[in-house]
Amino acid sequence: MIQAMLNAFRLPDVRRKLIFTFSILVIFRFIAHVPLPGVDLFKLQQLFQSNQLMGMLDLFSGGAMTNFSVAAMGVYPYITSSIIMQLLVPIIPQLQELSKEGDAGRKRINQYTHWLTVPLAAMQGYGTAALLNSQGIISSFGLGPDTLLPTVAMVLTMSAGTILLVWLGELITENGIGNGVSIIIFGGIVAKMPQLIGQMITRATTGESNLFAPLAFIVLGVVTVAAIVVVQEAQRRIPVQYAKRLRGNKMYGGGSTHIPLRVNSAGMIPLIFAMSIMLFPGTIASYFTSSGDQFVASVAQFVANTFSPNAPIYWALYFILVVGFTFFYTMVIFQQQNLAENLQKYGGFVPGIRPGRPTAEYLNKVLNKITWLGAIFLGAVAILPFFTQGLGTTLILSSTGLLIVVGVVLDTMKQLEAQLLMRHYEGFIK
């Protein structure tokens, strides 16, 4: 692998792409440290220690939420917009037709995704600022005559920060290595790791946690990364044969290939869906626990305790939701690909299976079987912090973070692999 890295830096165009990607990441980290005015950072840190929803948003903002910077929303609104558009494509006929128009249709859908990102970023920015204001963290916020202008300026700044990060990510996609938005999220998670590890070591040395916690964290992290790599790369290969076709005096086709059906086709999306749903009831209930009405306060306290990350029922429901969303999202993505229809159009067929509807039913049956492994694995990754609570709070979001980091690293390595193989160099993966 070291030799492959040296080979990559010897190639001028690959070296330029690597340096460009690293430069954009440096710019992103500078932007993440430009704070918004009027924020009590001490109270903000206390809120992050007690609110898991804010911790999830901080994960995708690359730590920018911790000091409430101009990039506090990160690329999370863009991810939400992308998920919404992917779910709307099979529902809305016009979007479904666009998805079948090739590159032009994808560009149009991508444009709609960008347009949807702007109002989502504004709404999320306002909601987050309102939440911080309710905790006494923001000094001037509201819709009154004296606070309207600062509020509008704050929301617009945070929305502009999100769009700027999305633009930087697209620059990486066009001129660098890897998927730009994923690289931005990756850079934020990696940037926070030294701080998290330092906090864990401090807790161990001061006696706040077990002395073996750092060693157990490292061992568990290595095992988890290895398992993620195995499952992420696992696939079922469906053999495909193409019939020979006679055009004029020449014979075309007749080759054989395969369809790689991945065990985990959904990636990290089910974790994001399930985490958002599980944290929402507890967050809303926490605002009513101090209500003057005794009945409302007791119901809110019960909901808050039930959906607390310390409650076993929380993790049981989390596991079930992750498994369910894995199947749902996998089916949505698979239906959009129209594999059976495309195979029949180009003269391909699965040996022993008739083209058309029988092929679609066969592929669905195989995908359902292998998705069980991916769904159960994602569920296990999701509830991993429940079994490691004794190692400290640094593992609260580490399973999701590790899944993102490993996925981004694998994707980036494959792109570098392709760049090296095109120039007759031996790549990373043998």
Coordinates of C-alpha atoms in Angstrom, one line a residue:
M1 CA 0.0 0.0 0.0
I2 CA 2.9 2.4 0.7
Q3 CA 4.3 1.7 -2.7
A4 CA 0.9 2.3 -4.2
M5 CA 0.8 5.7 -2.5
L6 CA 4.2 6.6 -3.8
N7 CA 3.1 5.6 -7.3
A8 CA 0.1 7.8 -6.9
F9 CA 2.2 10.8 -6.0
R10 CA 4.6 10.2 -8.9
L11 CA 1.7 10.8 -11.4
P12 CA 1.2 14.5 -11.9
D13 CA -2.6 14.5 -12.5
V14 CA -3.3 12.1 -9.5
R15 CA -0.9 14.1 -7.3
R16 CA -2.8 17.3 -8.3
K17 CA -6.2 15.7 -7.4
L18 CA -4.9 14.6 -4.0
I19 CA -3.4 18.0 -3.2
F20 CA -6.6 19.7 -4.3
T21 CA -8.8 17.4 -2.1
F22 CA -6.5 18.1 0.9
S23 CA -6.6 21.8 0.3
I24 CA -10.4 21.9 0.2
L25 CA -10.5 20.0 3.5
V26 CA -8.2 22.5 5.1
I27 CA -10.5 25.3 3.9
F28 CA -13.5 23.4 5.3
R29 CA -11.8 23.2 8.7
F30 CA -11.1 26.9 8.8
I31 CA -14.7 27.7 7.9
A32 CA -15.9 25.3 10.7
H33 CA -14.1 27.5 13.3
V34 CA -15.8 30.8 12.3
P35 CA -18.4 31.3 15.1
L36 CA -21.7 33.1 15.0
P37 CA -21.9 36.1 17.4
G38 CA -24.1 36.1 20.5
V39 CA -23.6 32.4 21.6
D40 CA -22.7 31.3 25.1
L41 CA -20.1 28.6 24.3
F42 CA -20.0 27.2 27.9
K43 CA -23.8 26.6 28.0
L44 CA -23.5 25.1 24.4
Q45 CA -21.0 22.5 25.6
Q46 CA -23.2 21.5 28.5
L47 CA -26.1 21.0 26.0
F48 CA -24.0 18.8 23.8
Q49 CA -23.2 16.6 26.8
S50 CA -26.9 15.9 27.5
N51 CA -28.6 16.0 24.0
Q52 CA -28.0 13.2 21.6
L53 CA -29.9 14.9 18.7
M54 CA -27.4 17.8 18.8
G55 CA -24.6 15.2 18.9
M56 CA -25.9 13.6 15.7
L57 CA -26.1 17.0 13.9
D58 CA -22.6 17.8 15.2
L59 CA -21.4 14.6 13.6
F60 CA -22.5 15.7 10.1
S61 CA -21.3 19.2 10.6
G62 CA -17.8 18.0 11.3
G63 CA -17.7 19.6 14.8
A64 CA -18.9 23.0 13.6
M65 CA -22.0 22.7 15.7
T66 CA -19.9 22.6 18.9
N67 CA -19.0 26.3 18.6
F68 CA -22.1 27.1 16.5
S69 CA -20.1 28.3 13.5
V70 CA -21.3 29.6 10.1
A71 CA -21.0 25.9 9.0
A72 CA -23.0 24.6 11.9
M73 CA -25.6 22.8 9.7
G74 CA -22.8 21.1 7.7
V75 CA -24.1 19.2 4.7
Y76 CA -26.9 17.6 6.6
P77 CA -29.7 19.6 4.8
Y78 CA -28.2 18.4 1.5
I79 CA -28.3 14.8 2.7
T80 CA -31.9 15.2 3.8
S81 CA -32.8 16.8 0.4
S82 CA -31.1 13.9 -1.4
I83 CA -32.9 11.3 0.6
I84 CA -36.3 13.1 0.0
M85 CA -35.6 13.2 -3.8
Q86 CA -34.7 9.5 -3.9
L87 CA -37.9 8.7 -2.2
L88 CA -40.0 10.9 -4.4
V89 CA -38.6 9.6 -7.7
P90 CA -40.6 6.3 -7.7
I91 CA -43.7 8.1 -6.5
I92 CA -43.9 11.1 -8.8
P93 CA -44.3 10.1 -12.5
Q94 CA -42.5 13.2 -13.9
L95 CA -39.4 12.5 -11.7
Q96 CA -39.5 8.8 -12.7
E97 CA -39.4 9.8 -16.3
L98 CA -36.5 12.2 -15.7
S99 CA -34.5 9.4 -14.0
K100 CA -34.8 7.3 -17.2
E101 CA -33.4 10.1 -19.4
G102 CA -29.8 9.3 -18.6
D103 CA -27.2 12.0 -17.7
A104 CA -29.5 14.9 -18.6
G105 CA -32.3 13.6 -16.3
R106 CA -29.9 13.0 -13.4
K107 CA -28.6 16.6 -13.7
R108 CA -32.1 17.9 -13.6
I109 CA -32.9 15.9 -10.5
N110 CA -29.6 17.0 -8.9
Q111 CA -30.7 20.6 -9.6
Y112 CA -34.0 20.0 -7.8
T113 CA -32.0 18.6 -4.9
H114 CA -30.0 21.8 -4.7
W115 CA -33.1 23.9 -4.8
L116 CA -34.7 21.9 -2.0
T117 CA -31.5 22.2 0.1
V118 CA -31.9 26.0 0.5
P119 CA -35.3 26.0 2.3
L120 CA -34.4 22.9 4.3
A121 CA -31.1 24.6 5.5
A122 CA -33.1 27.7 6.4
M123 CA -35.7 25.8 8.4
Q124 CA -33.1 23.6 10.1
G125 CA -31.0 26.7 10.9
Y126 CA -34.0 28.5 12.4
G127 CA -35.1 25.4 14.4
T128 CA -31.6 24.8 15.8
A129 CA -31.2 28.4 16.8
A130 CA -34.7 28.4 18.4
L131 CA -33.7 25.3 20.4
L132 CA -30.5 26.9 21.6
N133 CA -32.4 30.1 22.4
S134 CA -34.8 28.1 24.6
Q135 CA -31.8 26.9 26.5
G136 CA -30.5 30.5 27.1
I137 CA -27.5 30.0 24.8
I138 CA -28.3 32.7 22.2
S139 CA -28.5 36.2 23.5
S140 CA -30.6 37.8 20.8
F141 CA -33.1 35.7 18.9
G142 CA -36.8 36.0 17.9
L143 CA -39.3 37.6 15.6
G144 CA -39.7 40.8 17.6
P145 CA -38.7 44.3 16.4
D146 CA -35.4 44.2 18.2
T147 CA -34.4 40.6 17.4
L148 CA -35.8 40.1 13.8
L149 CA -32.7 41.4 12.0
P150 CA -30.2 39.4 14.0
T151 CA -32.3 36.3 13.6
V152 CA -32.6 36.7 9.8
A153 CA -28.9 37.4 9.6
M154 CA -28.1 34.2 11.6
V155 CA -30.4 32.0 9.5
L156 CA -29.1 33.4 6.2
T157 CA -25.5 32.9 7.4
M158 CA -26.0 29.3 8.4
S159 CA -27.9 28.6 5.1
A160 CA -25.0 30.1 3.1
G161 CA -22.5 28.1 5.1
T162 CA -24.3 24.9 4.1
I163 CA -24.5 25.8 0.4
L164 CA -20.8 26.8 0.6
L165 CA -19.8 23.3 2.0
V166 CA -22.0 21.6 -0.7
W167 CA -20.1 23.6 -3.3
L168 CA -16.8 22.7 -1.9
G169 CA -17.8 19.1 -1.9
E170 CA -18.8 19.3 -5.5
L171 CA -15.4 20.8 -6.3
I172 CA -13.8 17.8 -4.8
T173 CA -16.0 15.5 -6.8
E174 CA -15.1 17.3 -10.1
N175 CA -11.4 18.0 -9.5
G176 CA -10.3 15.8 -6.7
I177 CA -10.6 12.2 -5.5
G178 CA -13.7 10.6 -4.0
N179 CA -17.3 11.8 -3.4
G180 CA -17.0 15.4 -2.3
V181 CA -19.9 15.6 0.2
S182 CA -18.8 12.3 1.8
I183 CA -15.2 13.6 2.0
I184 CA -16.5 16.7 3.9
I185 CA -18.3 14.5 6.4
F186 CA -15.3 12.2 6.6
G187 CA -13.0 15.2 7.3
G188 CA -15.2 16.4 10.2
I189 CA -15.4 13.0 11.9
V190 CA -11.7 12.4 11.6
A191 CA -10.9 15.9 12.9
K192 CA -13.0 15.1 16.1
M193 CA -11.3 11.8 16.7
P194 CA -8.2 13.1 18.5
Q195 CA -10.4 15.1 20.9
L196 CA -12.6 12.2 21.6
I197 CA -9.7 9.8 22.2
G198 CA -8.0 12.5 24.4
Q199 CA -11.2 12.8 26.5
M200 CA -11.4 9.1 26.9
I201 CA -7.8 8.9 28.1
T202 CA -8.3 11.8 30.5
R203 CA -11.4 10.0 32.0
A204 CA -9.3 6.9 32.4
T205 CA -6.4 8.6 34.1
T206 CA -8.5 10.6 36.4
G207 CA -10.5 7.6 37.5
E208 CA -13.8 8.6 36.0
S209 CA -13.9 5.4 33.8
N210 CA -12.2 2.0 33.7
L211 CA -8.4 2.1 33.0
F212 CA -8.9 -0.6 30.4
A213 CA -11.4 1.5 28.5
P214 CA -8.9 3.0 25.9
L215 CA -7.5 -0.5 25.1
A216 CA -11.0 -2.0 24.8
F217 CA -12.0 1.0 22.6
I218 CA -9.1 0.3 20.3
V219 CA -9.7 -3.4 20.1
L220 CA -13.4 -3.0 19.5
G221 CA -12.8 -0.3 16.9
V222 CA -10.5 -2.6 14.9
V223 CA -12.9 -5.5 15.1
T224 CA -15.8 -3.2 14.0
V225 CA -13.8 -1.7 11.1
A226 CA -12.9 -5.2 9.9
A227 CA -16.6 -6.3 10.1
I228 CA -17.7 -3.2 8.3
V229 CA -15.2 -3.8 5.5
V230 CA -16.3 -7.4 5.0
V231 CA -20.0 -6.6 5.0
Q232 CA -19.7 -3.5 2.8
E233 CA -17.7 -5.4 0.2
A234 CA -19.8 -8.6 0.3
Q235 CA -22.0 -9.2 -2.7
R236 CA -23.9 -11.9 -4.5
R237 CA -23.0 -12.2 -8.1
I238 CA -25.9 -13.2 -10.4
P239 CA -24.6 -14.6 -13.7
V240 CA -25.9 -12.9 -16.9
Q241 CA -25.6 -14.2 -20.4
Y242 CA -26.1 -12.0 -23.5
A243 CA -27.6 -13.6 -26.6
K244 CA -25.8 -13.3 -30.0
R245 CA -27.2 -10.8 -32.4
L246 CA -26.6 -10.7 -36.2
R247 CA -26.2 -7.3 -37.7
G248 CA -25.4 -7.4 -41.4
N249 CA -22.6 -9.8 -41.8
K250 CA -21.3 -9.5 -38.3
M251 CA -22.2 -11.3 -35.1
Y252 CA -22.5 -9.2 -31.9
G253 CA -23.0 -10.2 -28.2
G254 CA -22.7 -13.6 -26.8
G255 CA -20.7 -12.6 -23.8
S256 CA -21.3 -13.4 -20.1
T257 CA -21.0 -11.2 -17.0
H258 CA -22.7 -10.9 -13.6
I259 CA -24.9 -8.5 -11.6
P260 CA -23.3 -7.7 -8.2
L261 CA -26.0 -7.5 -5.6
R262 CA -24.5 -5.9 -2.5
V263 CA -25.3 -7.3 1.0
N264 CA -25.6 -3.7 2.3
S265 CA -27.0 -1.6 -0.6
A266 CA -28.4 1.0 1.8
G267 CA -25.2 2.2 3.3
M268 CA -25.6 4.5 6.3
I269 CA -29.0 5.9 5.3
P270 CA -31.1 3.5 7.6
L271 CA -29.0 4.6 10.6
I272 CA -29.7 8.2 9.9
F273 CA -33.5 7.6 9.4
A274 CA -33.8 5.5 12.6
M275 CA -31.7 7.8 14.7
S276 CA -33.7 10.8 13.7
I277 CA -37.0 9.1 14.5
M278 CA -35.8 7.7 17.9
L279 CA -34.4 11.0 19.1
F280 CA -37.4 13.1 18.1
P281 CA -40.0 12.0 20.7
G282 CA -37.5 12.3 23.6
T283 CA -36.4 15.7 22.5
I284 CA -39.9 17.0 22.1
A285 CA -41.0 15.5 25.5
S286 CA -38.1 17.1 27.3
Y287 CA -39.7 20.6 26.6
F288 CA -42.9 19.5 28.5
T289 CA -41.4 17.8 31.6
S290 CA -41.5 21.1 33.5
S291 CA -45.1 21.9 32.5
G292 CA -47.5 23.3 35.2
D293 CA -50.1 20.6 34.3
Q294 CA -49.2 17.5 36.3
F295 CA -50.7 15.1 33.8
V296 CA -48.8 16.6 30.9
A297 CA -45.6 16.7 32.9
S298 CA -45.9 13.0 33.9
V299 CA -46.7 11.9 30.3
A300 CA -43.7 13.9 29.0
Q301 CA -41.4 12.4 31.7
F302 CA -42.6 8.9 30.8
V303 CA -41.9 9.5 27.1
A304 CA -38.5 11.1 27.8
N305 CA -37.5 8.1 30.0
T306 CA -38.7 5.6 27.4
F307 CA -36.8 7.2 24.6
S308 CA -33.7 7.9 26.6
P309 CA -30.5 6.4 25.3
N310 CA -30.1 4.8 28.7
A311 CA -33.3 2.8 28.4
P312 CA -33.1 -0.8 26.9
I313 CA -36.4 -0.3 25.0
Y314 CA -34.8 2.6 23.1
W315 CA -32.1 0.3 21.7
A316 CA -34.6 -2.5 20.9
L317 CA -36.8 -0.1 18.9
Y318 CA -33.7 1.4 17.3
F319 CA -32.6 -2.1 16.1
I320 CA -36.0 -2.8 14.7
L321 CA -36.2 0.5 12.9
V322 CA -32.7 0.1 11.4
V323 CA -33.6 -3.3 10.0
G324 CA -36.9 -2.1 8.6
F325 CA -35.4 1.0 7.0
T326 CA -32.6 -1.1 5.5
F327 CA -35.2 -3.2 3.6
F328 CA -37.3 -0.2 2.7
Y329 CA -34.4 1.9 1.3
T330 CA -32.8 -1.1 -0.5
M331 CA -36.1 -1.9 -2.3
V332 CA -36.5 1.8 -3.3
I333 CA -33.0 2.0 -4.8
F334 CA -33.4 -1.4 -6.5
Q335 CA -36.7 -0.5 -8.1
Q336 CA -35.2 2.6 -9.6
Q337 CA -32.5 0.6 -11.3
N338 CA -35.0 -1.5 -13.4
L339 CA -32.4 -4.3 -13.9
A340 CA -34.8 -6.8 -15.3
E341 CA -36.1 -4.3 -17.9
N342 CA -32.7 -3.2 -18.9
L343 CA -31.4 -6.8 -19.2
Q344 CA -34.3 -7.7 -21.5
K345 CA -33.8 -4.5 -23.6
Y346 CA -30.2 -5.3 -24.3
G347 CA -30.7 -9.1 -24.9
G348 CA -29.4 -10.2 -21.5
F349 CA -30.8 -13.0 -19.3
V350 CA -30.1 -14.9 -16.2
P351 CA -29.5 -18.6 -17.1
G352 CA -32.5 -20.7 -16.2
I353 CA -34.8 -17.7 -15.7
R354 CA -37.1 -16.3 -18.3
P355 CA -36.6 -12.6 -19.2
G356 CA -39.0 -9.9 -17.9
R357 CA -41.2 -10.4 -14.9
P358 CA -39.7 -13.8 -13.8
T359 CA -36.2 -12.2 -13.8
A360 CA -37.5 -9.3 -11.7
E361 CA -39.1 -11.7 -9.2
Y362 CA -35.9 -13.8 -9.0
L363 CA -33.7 -10.8 -8.4
N364 CA -36.1 -9.5 -5.7
K365 CA -36.1 -12.9 -4.0
V366 CA -32.3 -13.1 -4.0
L367 CA -32.0 -9.4 -2.8
N368 CA -34.4 -10.0 0.1
K369 CA -32.4 -13.0 1.3
I370 CA -29.0 -11.3 1.3
T371 CA -30.4 -8.0 2.7
W372 CA -31.3 -9.8 5.9
L373 CA -27.5 -10.1 6.6
G374 CA -26.9 -6.5 5.8
A375 CA -29.9 -5.3 7.9
I376 CA -29.0 -7.3 11.0
F377 CA -25.4 -6.1 10.7
L378 CA -26.5 -2.5 10.5
G379 CA -28.8 -3.1 13.5
A380 CA -25.9 -4.6 15.4
V381 CA -23.7 -1.6 14.5
A382 CA -26.5 0.8 15.6
I383 CA -26.9 -0.7 19.1
L384 CA -23.1 -1.3 19.6
P385 CA -22.9 1.8 22.0
F386 CA -25.5 0.1 24.3
F387 CA -23.1 -2.8 25.0
T388 CA -20.1 -0.4 25.4
Q389 CA -21.6 2.2 27.7
G390 CA -19.0 1.4 30.3
L391 CA -16.2 2.6 28.0
G392 CA -17.4 6.2 28.2
T393 CA -19.6 8.6 26.1
T394 CA -17.1 8.8 23.2
L395 CA -18.8 5.7 21.7
I396 CA -22.3 7.3 21.6
L397 CA -21.9 8.0 17.8
S398 CA -18.8 6.1 17.0
S399 CA -20.6 3.2 15.3
T400 CA -22.3 5.5 12.8
G401 CA -19.1 7.5 12.4
L402 CA -17.0 4.4 11.8
L403 CA -19.5 3.2 9.1
I404 CA -19.2 6.6 7.4
V405 CA -15.4 6.7 7.6
V406 CA -14.8 3.2 6.4
G407 CA -17.3 3.6 3.5
V408 CA -15.6 6.9 2.4
V409 CA -12.1 5.4 2.6
L410 CA -13.2 2.3 0.6
D411 CA -14.8 4.4 -2.1
T412 CA -11.8 6.8 -2.3
M413 CA -9.3 3.8 -2.4
K414 CA -11.3 2.3 -5.3
Q415 CA -11.1 5.5 -7.3
L416 CA -7.3 5.7 -6.7
E417 CA -7.1 2.1 -7.7
A418 CA -8.8 2.8 -11.0
Q419 CA -6.5 5.8 -11.6
L420 CA -3.4 3.6 -11.0
L421 CA -4.6 0.6 -13.0
M422 CA -5.3 2.9 -16.0
R423 CA -1.5 3.7 -15.9
H424 CA -0.4 0.1 -15.5
Y425 CA 0.4 0.5 -11.8
E426 CA -0.5 -2.1 -9.2
G427 CA -3.2 -0.6 -7.0
F428 CA -4.2 -0.9 -3.3
I429 CA -6.5 -3.9 -3.5
K430 CA -5.1 -7.3 -4.7

